Amino acid sequence: MRSIRTRLLTILIASTGLVWLLAVMWIYVSTQAEVERVLDARLTEAARMVNSLLAEQRIELALADDRESRPTEFQLQDPSYERQLSCQIWSLDGTLVGRSEHAPEDRLTDAGSGFSESVVDGETWRVYAIENPDLGVRVMVGDSLHVRDRLVGDVVKGLAIPAALILPFLAGVIWISVRRGMSPLNQMADSLSSRAASDLRPLPDDNLSKEIAPAIHALNGLFRRVEEAREREKIFTAFAAHELKTPLAGLKTQAQVALASQNGEVHENALRQIAAGVDRTSRLVRQLLDLAAVEGTDRAPHPAEGVPSDVVRRILADMPAAGERVGVEADDKAVARFDPVLLELALRNLIENALCHSEGKVVVRVRNARHNLEVVVEDEGFGIATDDLPRVFERFFRGRTQSQTGSGLGLAIAQEAIVRMGGTLTLRNRNPHGLAATISMPAQTAK
């Protein structure tokens, strides 16, 4: 597992080192250019100074016609030039007539006036020359490039060495800063690790930094949703237990009646009640499983190409007793894309609901528009009271017009399945009586 702290430290130290390196390179280049400019100016100044001294006859030179005499050795007046600069005075006919102390005896440059570079005795020189036609001499002042490079190197080392020594200290400061900066995360981790599994209280969100606040808000939102889900499960379990307890108690009573009675008619009626109770209990258990399947998983819709009316007929085939009461009006050639599992789940519960609340005919109409699939289930029952309409999709809500077999789950299951497919389920009381349940959802019509 990679540590965010280690990663952050690595990035900061690497970026800081890179900045230092770039700064040193920039200083080296700029210092070298500046030193070159200053030293060239010094060469020019020194050459002009020597030329001026010659013109003022303040430097004694060997006579031009005394070819056997040794060239005059002189010292530049500026002591700083003695160590680094070398000066030569050559006659225009090529005779060395004077040179500074430690200057080479070979000619510093063969170029004319101005700057030039040359190699003398294996050493590279930067030379500035001035021709003085009145005196018949050429003044050359040279500077060793090796000395210049050493000077630039010393400047850069003077900056790089302290920087290298400071870098470990800087890394320590970065480490401490990162550790302190991540302390809210550590506190959050400590708070979460010390909690019990049932503790879903929100984390404190006062005085949070902008970086931590989104994570805290997301966690608090998750805690809230988990708490709501747990509360729904508690309610669901309580209602399910209550709804199962009633028919089971009825079954036990009818069984006791059947066992105790010797009357054949009473015995037969008790058995019919037991059979009806088993049917109600089976339907309730199936609806509970359907609701758990729809809500308890994160199943995403899987649309497939199919004929919507085939789904209706497949449902009716599983309900032989309802075959004569349910009519289907649909275009069998209409093909659409929909999730067959979710659509079947919704339609089965709507058809069963219509049969439970109506003694008359139930009609299922399937209309497939270009981009919309619409399925309407109409019955001839009493409809739903206006006051109950806002609550009919609540689980186990039966309203005023209760049936003996209804559990209050059919509409909740149908709505959940339709919503998962991105559609809507609307209810409308029919005139003069009855209920129309309309499923409307994008059909993704097949080509």
Tab-separated table of C-alpha atoms in Angstrom:
chain	number	residue	atom	x	y	z
A	1	MET	CA	0.000	0.000	0.000
A	2	ARG	CA	1.433	3.311	-1.065
A	3	SER	CA	1.615	6.070	1.507
A	4	ILE	CA	0.236	9.461	0.511
A	5	ARG	CA	2.687	11.043	2.945
A	6	THR	CA	5.683	9.305	1.354
A	7	ARG	CA	4.431	10.195	-2.102
A	8	LEU	CA	3.902	13.822	-1.104
A	9	LEU	CA	7.346	13.992	0.528
A	10	THR	CA	8.974	12.495	-2.540
A	11	ILE	CA	7.240	14.963	-4.852
A	12	LEU	CA	8.096	17.969	-2.695
A	13	ILE	CA	11.741	17.003	-2.155
A	14	ALA	CA	12.229	16.089	-5.816
A	15	SER	CA	10.604	19.301	-7.022
A	16	THR	CA	12.626	21.355	-4.529
A	17	GLY	CA	15.863	19.664	-5.614
A	18	LEU	CA	14.954	20.262	-9.262
A	19	VAL	CA	14.327	23.932	-8.545
A	20	TRP	CA	17.681	24.143	-6.774
A	21	LEU	CA	19.428	22.455	-9.691
A	22	LEU	CA	17.808	24.760	-12.237
A	23	ALA	CA	18.726	27.751	-10.069
A	24	VAL	CA	22.364	26.628	-9.908
A	25	MET	CA	22.455	26.138	-13.673
A	26	TRP	CA	20.924	29.544	-14.207
A	27	ILE	CA	23.388	31.131	-11.770
A	28	TYR	CA	26.298	29.359	-13.495
A	29	VAL	CA	25.283	30.594	-16.939
A	30	SER	CA	24.474	34.120	-15.831
A	31	THR	CA	27.612	34.365	-13.641
A	32	GLN	CA	29.817	33.118	-16.455
A	33	ALA	CA	28.369	35.702	-18.833
A	34	GLU	CA	28.737	38.469	-16.278
A	35	VAL	CA	32.304	37.464	-15.378
A	36	GLU	CA	33.227	37.332	-19.072
A	37	ARG	CA	31.829	40.791	-19.553
A	38	VAL	CA	33.651	42.196	-16.500
A	39	LEU	CA	36.967	40.526	-17.341
A	40	ASP	CA	36.780	41.659	-20.969
A	41	ALA	CA	36.237	45.174	-19.695
A	42	ARG	CA	39.244	44.728	-17.455
A	43	LEU	CA	41.388	43.542	-20.382
A	44	THR	CA	40.346	46.551	-22.396
A	45	GLU	CA	41.061	48.886	-19.516
A	46	ALA	CA	44.457	47.303	-18.849
A	47	ALA	CA	45.507	47.471	-22.510
A	48	ARG	CA	44.478	51.087	-22.769
A	49	MET	CA	46.292	51.872	-19.519
A	50	VAL	CA	49.549	50.347	-20.809
A	51	ASN	CA	49.163	52.148	-24.124
A	52	SER	CA	48.610	55.397	-22.221
A	53	LEU	CA	51.724	54.805	-20.125
A	54	LEU	CA	53.731	54.219	-23.278
A	55	ALA	CA	52.418	57.385	-24.826
A	56	GLU	CA	53.375	59.315	-21.692
A	57	GLN	CA	56.798	57.561	-21.705
A	58	ARG	CA	56.257	56.299	-18.189
A	59	ILE	CA	57.416	52.806	-19.277
A	60	GLU	CA	60.986	52.504	-20.511
A	61	LEU	CA	61.285	50.205	-23.528
A	62	ALA	CA	64.263	48.742	-25.317
A	63	LEU	CA	65.232	50.725	-28.381
A	64	ALA	CA	63.857	49.370	-31.545
A	65	ASP	CA	67.269	49.391	-33.215
A	66	ASP	CA	68.972	47.565	-30.305
A	67	ARG	CA	68.091	44.037	-31.475
A	68	GLU	CA	70.471	42.340	-28.992
A	69	SER	CA	69.025	43.967	-25.939
A	70	ARG	CA	66.567	42.085	-23.728
A	71	PRO	CA	62.980	43.244	-23.758
A	72	THR	CA	61.920	45.503	-20.951
A	73	GLU	CA	60.120	43.830	-18.073
A	74	PHE	CA	57.609	46.023	-16.286
A	75	GLN	CA	54.845	45.667	-13.759
A	76	LEU	CA	51.285	46.825	-14.138
A	77	GLN	CA	50.549	49.418	-11.483
A	78	ASP	CA	47.303	47.766	-10.379
A	79	PRO	CA	48.523	44.919	-8.126
A	80	SER	CA	45.415	42.871	-8.893
A	81	TYR	CA	46.482	42.609	-12.536
A	82	GLU	CA	49.898	41.226	-11.611
A	83	ARG	CA	48.518	37.877	-10.667
A	84	GLN	CA	46.126	37.244	-13.568
A	85	LEU	CA	46.945	39.531	-16.483
A	86	SER	CA	49.896	39.234	-18.827
A	87	CYS	CA	50.998	42.100	-21.002
A	88	GLN	CA	53.268	42.132	-24.041
A	89	ILE	CA	54.490	45.056	-26.159
A	90	TRP	CA	55.579	44.145	-29.636
A	91	SER	CA	56.959	46.424	-32.272
A	92	LEU	CA	54.982	46.489	-35.480
A	93	ASP	CA	57.861	44.723	-37.215
A	94	GLY	CA	57.442	41.720	-34.854
A	95	THR	CA	60.011	42.327	-32.083
A	96	LEU	CA	59.116	41.822	-28.441
A	97	VAL	CA	60.080	45.096	-26.827
A	98	GLY	CA	58.496	44.635	-23.439
A	99	ARG	CA	56.393	42.299	-21.304
A	100	SER	CA	55.020	42.075	-17.838
A	101	GLU	CA	56.414	39.785	-15.202
A	102	HIS	CA	55.307	36.115	-15.699
A	103	ALA	CA	54.027	36.905	-19.202
A	104	PRO	CA	54.949	34.226	-21.782
A	105	GLU	CA	57.734	34.994	-24.188
A	106	ASP	CA	55.768	33.719	-27.174
A	107	ARG	CA	53.369	36.066	-28.887
A	108	LEU	CA	49.959	36.114	-27.154
A	109	THR	CA	48.059	36.564	-30.419
A	110	ASP	CA	48.661	37.130	-34.105
A	111	ALA	CA	45.382	38.986	-34.537
A	112	GLY	CA	45.162	42.729	-34.964
A	113	SER	CA	43.371	45.143	-32.683
A	114	GLY	CA	40.504	43.896	-30.570
A	115	PHE	CA	39.635	40.649	-28.831
A	116	SER	CA	40.915	37.242	-29.873
A	117	GLU	CA	41.643	33.845	-28.366
A	118	SER	CA	44.832	31.865	-28.857
A	119	VAL	CA	46.730	28.930	-27.423
A	120	VAL	CA	50.235	29.635	-26.045
A	121	ASP	CA	52.276	26.786	-24.540
A	122	GLY	CA	49.105	24.680	-24.282
A	123	GLU	CA	47.181	27.335	-22.420
A	124	THR	CA	44.207	29.231	-23.906
A	125	TRP	CA	44.316	33.015	-23.607
A	126	ARG	CA	41.755	35.727	-24.089
A	127	VAL	CA	43.693	38.679	-25.532
A	128	TYR	CA	42.892	42.296	-26.255
A	129	ALA	CA	45.349	44.139	-28.525
A	130	ILE	CA	45.841	47.830	-29.361
A	131	GLU	CA	48.030	49.089	-32.163
A	132	ASN	CA	49.839	52.385	-31.586
A	133	PRO	CA	51.140	53.524	-35.017
A	134	ASP	CA	52.735	56.658	-33.518
A	135	LEU	CA	55.006	54.572	-31.295
A	136	GLY	CA	55.156	51.694	-33.750
A	137	VAL	CA	54.080	49.116	-31.183
A	138	ARG	CA	51.175	46.739	-30.496
A	139	VAL	CA	50.044	46.320	-26.873
A	140	MET	CA	48.591	42.928	-25.964
A	141	VAL	CA	46.953	42.135	-22.644
A	142	GLY	CA	45.876	38.550	-22.104
A	143	ASP	CA	43.851	36.657	-19.530
A	144	SER	CA	44.055	32.907	-19.030
A	145	LEU	CA	40.699	31.195	-19.661
A	146	HIS	CA	41.643	28.586	-17.103
A	147	VAL	CA	41.701	31.284	-14.466
A	148	ARG	CA	38.375	32.596	-15.673
A	149	ASP	CA	36.756	29.162	-15.488
A	150	ARG	CA	38.170	28.654	-12.031
A	151	LEU	CA	36.707	31.991	-10.959
A	152	VAL	CA	33.237	31.074	-12.277
A	153	GLY	CA	33.524	27.620	-10.725
A	154	ASP	CA	34.400	29.114	-7.363
A	155	VAL	CA	31.339	31.385	-7.538
A	156	VAL	CA	29.045	28.475	-8.391
A	157	LYS	CA	30.575	26.262	-5.714
A	158	GLY	CA	30.071	29.072	-3.236
A	159	LEU	CA	26.358	28.841	-3.973
A	160	ALA	CA	25.946	25.102	-4.597
A	161	ILE	CA	27.708	23.846	-1.463
A	162	PRO	CA	25.505	25.818	0.990
A	163	ALA	CA	22.474	24.758	-1.046
A	164	ALA	CA	23.492	21.098	-0.783
A	165	LEU	CA	24.022	21.486	2.951
A	166	ILE	CA	20.647	23.185	3.361
A	167	LEU	CA	18.745	20.541	1.364
A	168	PRO	CA	18.622	17.892	4.183
A	169	PHE	CA	17.440	20.563	6.597
A	170	LEU	CA	14.849	21.634	4.049
A	171	ALA	CA	13.720	17.996	3.646
A	172	GLY	CA	13.227	17.800	7.414
A	173	VAL	CA	11.140	20.968	7.391
A	174	ILE	CA	9.038	19.566	4.516
A	175	TRP	CA	8.536	16.272	6.386
A	176	ILE	CA	7.362	18.100	9.522
A	177	SER	CA	5.080	20.335	7.467
A	178	VAL	CA	3.522	17.390	5.630
A	179	ARG	CA	3.042	15.511	8.899
A	180	ARG	CA	1.296	18.469	10.493
A	181	GLY	CA	-0.708	19.144	7.335
A	182	MET	CA	-2.030	15.571	7.291
A	183	SER	CA	-2.912	15.494	10.969
A	184	PRO	CA	-6.663	16.017	10.211
A	185	LEU	CA	-6.605	12.797	8.178
A	186	ASN	CA	-4.930	10.948	11.034
A	187	GLN	CA	-7.498	12.309	13.460
A	188	MET	CA	-10.307	11.209	11.160
A	189	ALA	CA	-8.759	7.725	10.851
A	190	ASP	CA	-8.388	7.449	14.636
A	191	SER	CA	-11.992	8.549	15.118
A	192	LEU	CA	-13.310	6.005	12.608
A	193	SER	CA	-11.148	3.116	13.852
A	194	SER	CA	-12.343	3.586	17.425
A	195	ARG	CA	-16.023	3.496	16.469
A	196	ALA	CA	-18.371	0.576	16.866
A	197	ALA	CA	-20.001	-0.847	13.745
A	198	SER	CA	-23.397	0.487	14.827
A	199	ASP	CA	-22.139	4.021	15.454
A	200	LEU	CA	-23.222	6.043	12.419
A	201	ARG	CA	-23.030	9.510	13.963
A	202	PRO	CA	-21.718	12.133	11.538
A	203	LEU	CA	-18.114	13.233	11.888
A	204	PRO	CA	-17.518	16.791	13.148
A	205	ASP	CA	-17.427	19.175	10.215
A	206	ASP	CA	-16.473	22.434	11.939
A	207	ASN	CA	-13.320	24.313	10.906
A	208	LEU	CA	-12.438	21.818	8.205
A	209	SER	CA	-9.860	22.553	5.560
A	210	LYS	CA	-11.060	22.745	1.979
A	211	GLU	CA	-9.200	19.537	1.096
A	212	ILE	CA	-10.677	17.450	3.928
A	213	ALA	CA	-14.209	18.890	3.899
A	214	PRO	CA	-15.390	16.992	0.758
A	215	ALA	CA	-14.261	13.644	2.226
A	216	ILE	CA	-15.950	14.380	5.580
A	217	HIS	CA	-19.163	15.486	3.899
A	218	ALA	CA	-19.121	12.391	1.679
A	219	LEU	CA	-18.612	10.116	4.704
A	220	ASN	CA	-21.380	11.849	6.643
A	221	GLY	CA	-23.640	11.455	3.609
A	222	LEU	CA	-22.766	7.761	3.468
A	223	PHE	CA	-23.491	7.371	7.200
A	224	ARG	CA	-26.853	9.066	6.691
A	225	ARG	CA	-27.796	6.812	3.780
A	226	VAL	CA	-26.701	3.690	5.658
A	227	GLU	CA	-28.728	4.786	8.678
A	228	GLU	CA	-31.768	5.379	6.469
A	229	ALA	CA	-31.299	1.970	4.835
A	230	ARG	CA	-31.048	0.308	8.216
A	231	GLU	CA	-34.171	2.090	9.368
A	232	ARG	CA	-36.013	0.952	6.249
A	233	GLU	CA	-34.869	-2.602	6.867
A	234	LYS	CA	-36.132	-2.442	10.454
A	235	ILE	CA	-39.511	-1.174	9.274
A	236	PHE	CA	-39.604	-3.722	6.475
A	237	THR	CA	-38.784	-6.578	8.849
A	238	ALA	CA	-41.386	-5.442	11.378
A	239	PHE	CA	-44.096	-5.119	8.726
A	240	ALA	CA	-43.154	-8.419	7.106
A	241	ALA	CA	-43.277	-10.211	10.451
A	242	HIS	CA	-46.657	-8.661	11.183
A	243	GLU	CA	-48.074	-9.510	7.758
A	244	LEU	CA	-46.867	-13.104	7.967
A	245	LYS	CA	-48.039	-13.551	11.533
A	246	THR	CA	-51.700	-12.832	10.668
A	247	PRO	CA	-52.209	-15.432	7.878
A	248	LEU	CA	-50.205	-18.019	9.784
A	249	ALA	CA	-52.415	-17.502	12.820
A	250	GLY	CA	-55.474	-17.864	10.546
A	251	LEU	CA	-54.062	-21.089	9.101
A	252	LYS	CA	-53.506	-22.490	12.577
A	253	THR	CA	-57.030	-21.556	13.621
A	254	GLN	CA	-58.606	-23.118	10.547
A	255	ALA	CA	-56.487	-26.239	11.032
A	256	GLN	CA	-57.653	-26.507	14.641
A	257	VAL	CA	-61.265	-26.075	13.498
A	258	ALA	CA	-60.855	-28.790	10.897
A	259	LEU	CA	-59.328	-31.167	13.445
A	260	ALA	CA	-61.941	-30.503	16.125
A	261	SER	CA	-65.045	-30.598	13.939
A	262	GLN	CA	-66.810	-33.778	12.898
A	263	ASN	CA	-69.180	-31.822	10.681
A	264	GLY	CA	-68.316	-32.431	7.048
A	265	GLU	CA	-69.432	-28.989	5.861
A	266	VAL	CA	-67.441	-27.199	8.567
A	267	HIS	CA	-64.476	-29.431	7.884
A	268	GLU	CA	-64.625	-28.674	4.149
A	269	ASN	CA	-64.982	-24.898	4.736
A	270	ALA	CA	-61.983	-24.951	7.060
A	271	LEU	CA	-59.913	-26.695	4.425
A	272	ARG	CA	-60.952	-24.088	1.808
A	273	GLN	CA	-59.912	-21.328	4.200
A	274	ILE	CA	-56.588	-23.059	4.742
A	275	ALA	CA	-56.040	-23.306	0.993
A	276	ALA	CA	-56.897	-19.608	0.532
A	277	GLY	CA	-54.619	-18.706	3.422
A	278	VAL	CA	-51.752	-20.649	1.891
A	279	ASP	CA	-52.317	-18.798	-1.414
A	280	ARG	CA	-52.238	-15.402	0.361
A	281	THR	CA	-49.162	-16.358	2.318
A	282	SER	CA	-47.415	-17.643	-0.803
A	283	ARG	CA	-48.191	-14.409	-2.648
A	284	LEU	CA	-47.002	-12.340	0.293
A	285	VAL	CA	-43.745	-14.313	0.524
A	286	ARG	CA	-43.211	-13.945	-3.229
A	287	GLN	CA	-43.825	-10.201	-3.067
A	288	LEU	CA	-41.395	-9.865	-0.176
A	289	LEU	CA	-38.788	-11.712	-2.205
A	290	ASP	CA	-39.567	-9.517	-5.236
A	291	LEU	CA	-39.186	-6.358	-3.178
A	292	ALA	CA	-35.924	-7.601	-1.679
A	293	ALA	CA	-34.692	-8.481	-5.170
A	294	VAL	CA	-35.523	-5.018	-6.521
A	295	GLU	CA	-34.322	-2.944	-3.575
A	296	GLY	CA	-31.705	-5.138	-1.973
A	297	THR	CA	-29.337	-5.264	-4.922
A	298	ASP	CA	-27.658	-2.738	-7.147
A	299	ARG	CA	-28.795	-4.557	-10.246
A	300	ALA	CA	-28.649	-2.270	-13.248
A	301	PRO	CA	-31.271	-2.631	-15.998
A	302	HIS	CA	-30.299	-4.919	-18.856
A	303	PRO	CA	-32.429	-3.825	-21.811
A	304	ALA	CA	-32.913	-6.333	-24.574
A	305	GLU	CA	-34.932	-6.384	-27.760
A	306	GLY	CA	-38.358	-7.989	-27.366
A	307	VAL	CA	-42.092	-7.760	-27.886
A	308	PRO	CA	-43.822	-6.122	-24.886
A	309	SER	CA	-47.079	-8.015	-25.445
A	310	ASP	CA	-45.159	-11.306	-25.107
A	311	VAL	CA	-44.261	-10.309	-21.552
A	312	VAL	CA	-47.944	-9.750	-20.763
A	313	ARG	CA	-48.970	-13.118	-22.209
A	314	ARG	CA	-46.145	-14.887	-20.367
A	315	ILE	CA	-47.433	-13.441	-17.113
A	316	LEU	CA	-51.011	-14.487	-17.870
A	317	ALA	CA	-49.830	-17.986	-18.746
A	318	ASP	CA	-48.590	-18.317	-15.142
A	319	MET	CA	-52.013	-17.212	-13.869
A	320	PRO	CA	-54.519	-19.648	-15.442
A	321	ALA	CA	-57.371	-18.477	-13.182
A	322	ALA	CA	-57.039	-14.929	-14.498
A	323	GLY	CA	-57.018	-15.884	-18.175
A	324	GLU	CA	-60.746	-15.275	-18.736
A	325	ARG	CA	-60.793	-11.970	-16.861
A	326	VAL	CA	-57.755	-10.304	-18.418
A	327	GLY	CA	-57.807	-8.998	-21.975
A	328	VAL	CA	-54.792	-7.812	-23.936
A	329	GLU	CA	-54.846	-5.094	-26.569
A	330	ALA	CA	-51.412	-4.831	-28.128
A	331	ASP	CA	-49.592	-4.676	-31.433
A	332	ASP	CA	-47.773	-8.002	-31.578
A	333	LYS	CA	-45.461	-6.675	-34.270
A	334	ALA	CA	-44.191	-3.826	-32.120
A	335	VAL	CA	-40.603	-4.494	-31.040
A	336	ALA	CA	-38.811	-2.456	-28.397
A	337	ARG	CA	-35.823	-2.614	-26.064
A	338	PHE	CA	-36.591	-2.985	-22.355
A	339	ASP	CA	-35.474	-4.942	-19.301
A	340	PRO	CA	-37.731	-8.030	-19.466
A	341	VAL	CA	-37.160	-9.026	-15.833
A	342	LEU	CA	-38.088	-5.647	-14.371
A	343	LEU	CA	-41.001	-5.122	-16.760
A	344	GLU	CA	-42.416	-8.568	-15.938
A	345	LEU	CA	-42.004	-7.900	-12.221
A	346	ALA	CA	-43.895	-4.610	-12.475
A	347	LEU	CA	-46.663	-5.913	-14.751
A	348	ARG	CA	-47.278	-9.060	-12.711
A	349	ASN	CA	-47.857	-7.040	-9.576
A	350	LEU	CA	-50.080	-4.508	-11.379
A	351	ILE	CA	-52.227	-7.268	-12.937
A	352	GLU	CA	-52.485	-9.134	-9.617
A	353	ASN	CA	-53.378	-5.888	-7.899
A	354	ALA	CA	-56.112	-5.197	-10.477
A	355	LEU	CA	-57.525	-8.709	-10.090
A	356	CYS	CA	-57.535	-8.429	-6.295
A	357	HIS	CA	-59.446	-5.124	-6.290
A	358	SER	CA	-61.880	-5.803	-9.108
A	359	GLU	CA	-64.555	-8.407	-9.769
A	360	GLY	CA	-64.874	-7.384	-13.408
A	361	LYS	CA	-62.653	-7.386	-16.467
A	362	VAL	CA	-59.017	-6.251	-16.503
A	363	VAL	CA	-57.555	-4.889	-19.742
A	364	VAL	CA	-53.848	-4.520	-20.481
A	365	ARG	CA	-53.048	-2.119	-23.331
A	366	VAL	CA	-49.550	-1.934	-24.794
A	367	ARG	CA	-48.665	1.064	-26.925
A	368	ASN	CA	-45.222	1.386	-28.372
A	369	ALA	CA	-44.450	4.866	-29.613
A	370	ARG	CA	-41.204	5.745	-31.408
A	371	HIS	CA	-39.263	6.567	-28.266
A	372	ASN	CA	-41.682	5.588	-25.536
A	373	LEU	CA	-43.220	2.354	-24.282
A	374	GLU	CA	-46.571	2.727	-22.585
A	375	VAL	CA	-48.442	-0.087	-20.820
A	376	VAL	CA	-51.829	0.581	-19.209
A	377	VAL	CA	-53.552	-1.823	-16.798
A	378	GLU	CA	-57.230	-0.962	-16.339
A	379	ASP	CA	-59.675	-2.600	-13.944
A	380	GLU	CA	-63.331	-2.112	-13.004
A	381	GLY	CA	-62.895	-1.931	-9.265
A	382	PHE	CA	-63.582	0.897	-6.841
A	383	GLY	CA	-60.400	2.783	-7.605
A	384	ILE	CA	-58.412	4.537	-4.890
A	385	ALA	CA	-59.728	7.190	-2.553
A	386	THR	CA	-58.328	10.611	-3.376
A	387	ASP	CA	-56.820	10.962	0.092
A	388	ASP	CA	-54.995	7.644	-0.284
A	389	LEU	CA	-53.403	8.354	-3.670
A	390	PRO	CA	-50.263	10.094	-2.256
A	391	ARG	CA	-49.521	7.050	-0.056
A	392	VAL	CA	-50.404	4.076	-2.224
A	393	PHE	CA	-46.755	3.477	-3.173
A	394	GLU	CA	-45.744	3.065	0.480
A	395	ARG	CA	-45.020	-0.493	1.529
A	396	PHE	CA	-47.853	-2.336	3.281
A	397	PHE	CA	-50.228	0.596	2.772
A	398	ARG	CA	-53.641	-0.792	1.892
A	399	GLY	CA	-55.825	2.275	2.015
A	400	ARG	CA	-59.559	2.229	2.557
A	401	THR	CA	-60.454	-0.290	-0.125
A	402	GLN	CA	-58.692	-3.343	1.239
A	403	SER	CA	-58.971	-6.766	-0.295
A	404	GLN	CA	-58.643	-10.035	1.528
A	405	THR	CA	-55.588	-11.072	-0.447
A	406	GLY	CA	-53.842	-7.721	-0.738
A	407	SER	CA	-50.632	-7.079	1.186
A	408	GLY	CA	-49.898	-3.460	0.261
A	409	LEU	CA	-46.688	-4.345	-1.582
A	410	GLY	CA	-47.755	-4.701	-5.219
A	411	LEU	CA	-47.701	-1.005	-6.166
A	412	ALA	CA	-44.447	-0.399	-4.221
A	413	ILE	CA	-42.714	-3.225	-6.114
A	414	ALA	CA	-44.066	-2.040	-9.474
A	415	GLN	CA	-42.961	1.532	-8.899
A	416	GLU	CA	-39.464	0.479	-7.779
A	417	ALA	CA	-38.999	-1.694	-10.872
A	418	ILE	CA	-40.246	1.026	-13.237
A	419	VAL	CA	-38.066	3.696	-11.638
A	420	ARG	CA	-35.015	1.446	-12.079
A	421	MET	CA	-35.773	1.315	-15.803
A	422	GLY	CA	-35.960	5.110	-15.915
A	423	GLY	CA	-39.731	5.214	-16.310
A	424	THR	CA	-42.743	6.403	-14.345
A	425	LEU	CA	-45.848	4.767	-12.934
A	426	THR	CA	-48.996	6.867	-12.612
A	427	LEU	CA	-52.409	5.937	-11.210
A	428	ARG	CA	-55.722	7.411	-12.314
A	429	ASN	CA	-59.259	6.661	-11.184
A	430	ARG	CA	-61.487	5.803	-14.149
A	431	ASN	CA	-64.958	7.133	-14.819
A	432	PRO	CA	-67.403	5.857	-13.612
A	433	HIS	CA	-65.247	3.459	-11.571
A	434	GLY	CA	-62.051	1.517	-11.745
A	435	LEU	CA	-58.336	2.290	-11.754
A	436	ALA	CA	-55.862	2.797	-14.606
A	437	ALA	CA	-52.153	2.177	-13.871
A	438	THR	CA	-49.914	3.558	-16.643
A	439	ILE	CA	-46.278	2.588	-17.151
A	440	SER	CA	-44.328	5.041	-19.288
A	441	MET	CA	-40.647	4.654	-20.034
A	442	PRO	CA	-38.116	5.141	-22.813
A	443	ALA	CA	-38.403	2.129	-25.078
A	444	GLN	CA	-35.249	2.484	-27.215
A	445	THR	CA	-37.191	1.268	-30.209
A	446	ALA	CA	-35.423	-1.450	-32.142
A	447	LYS	CA	-34.380	-0.685	-35.706
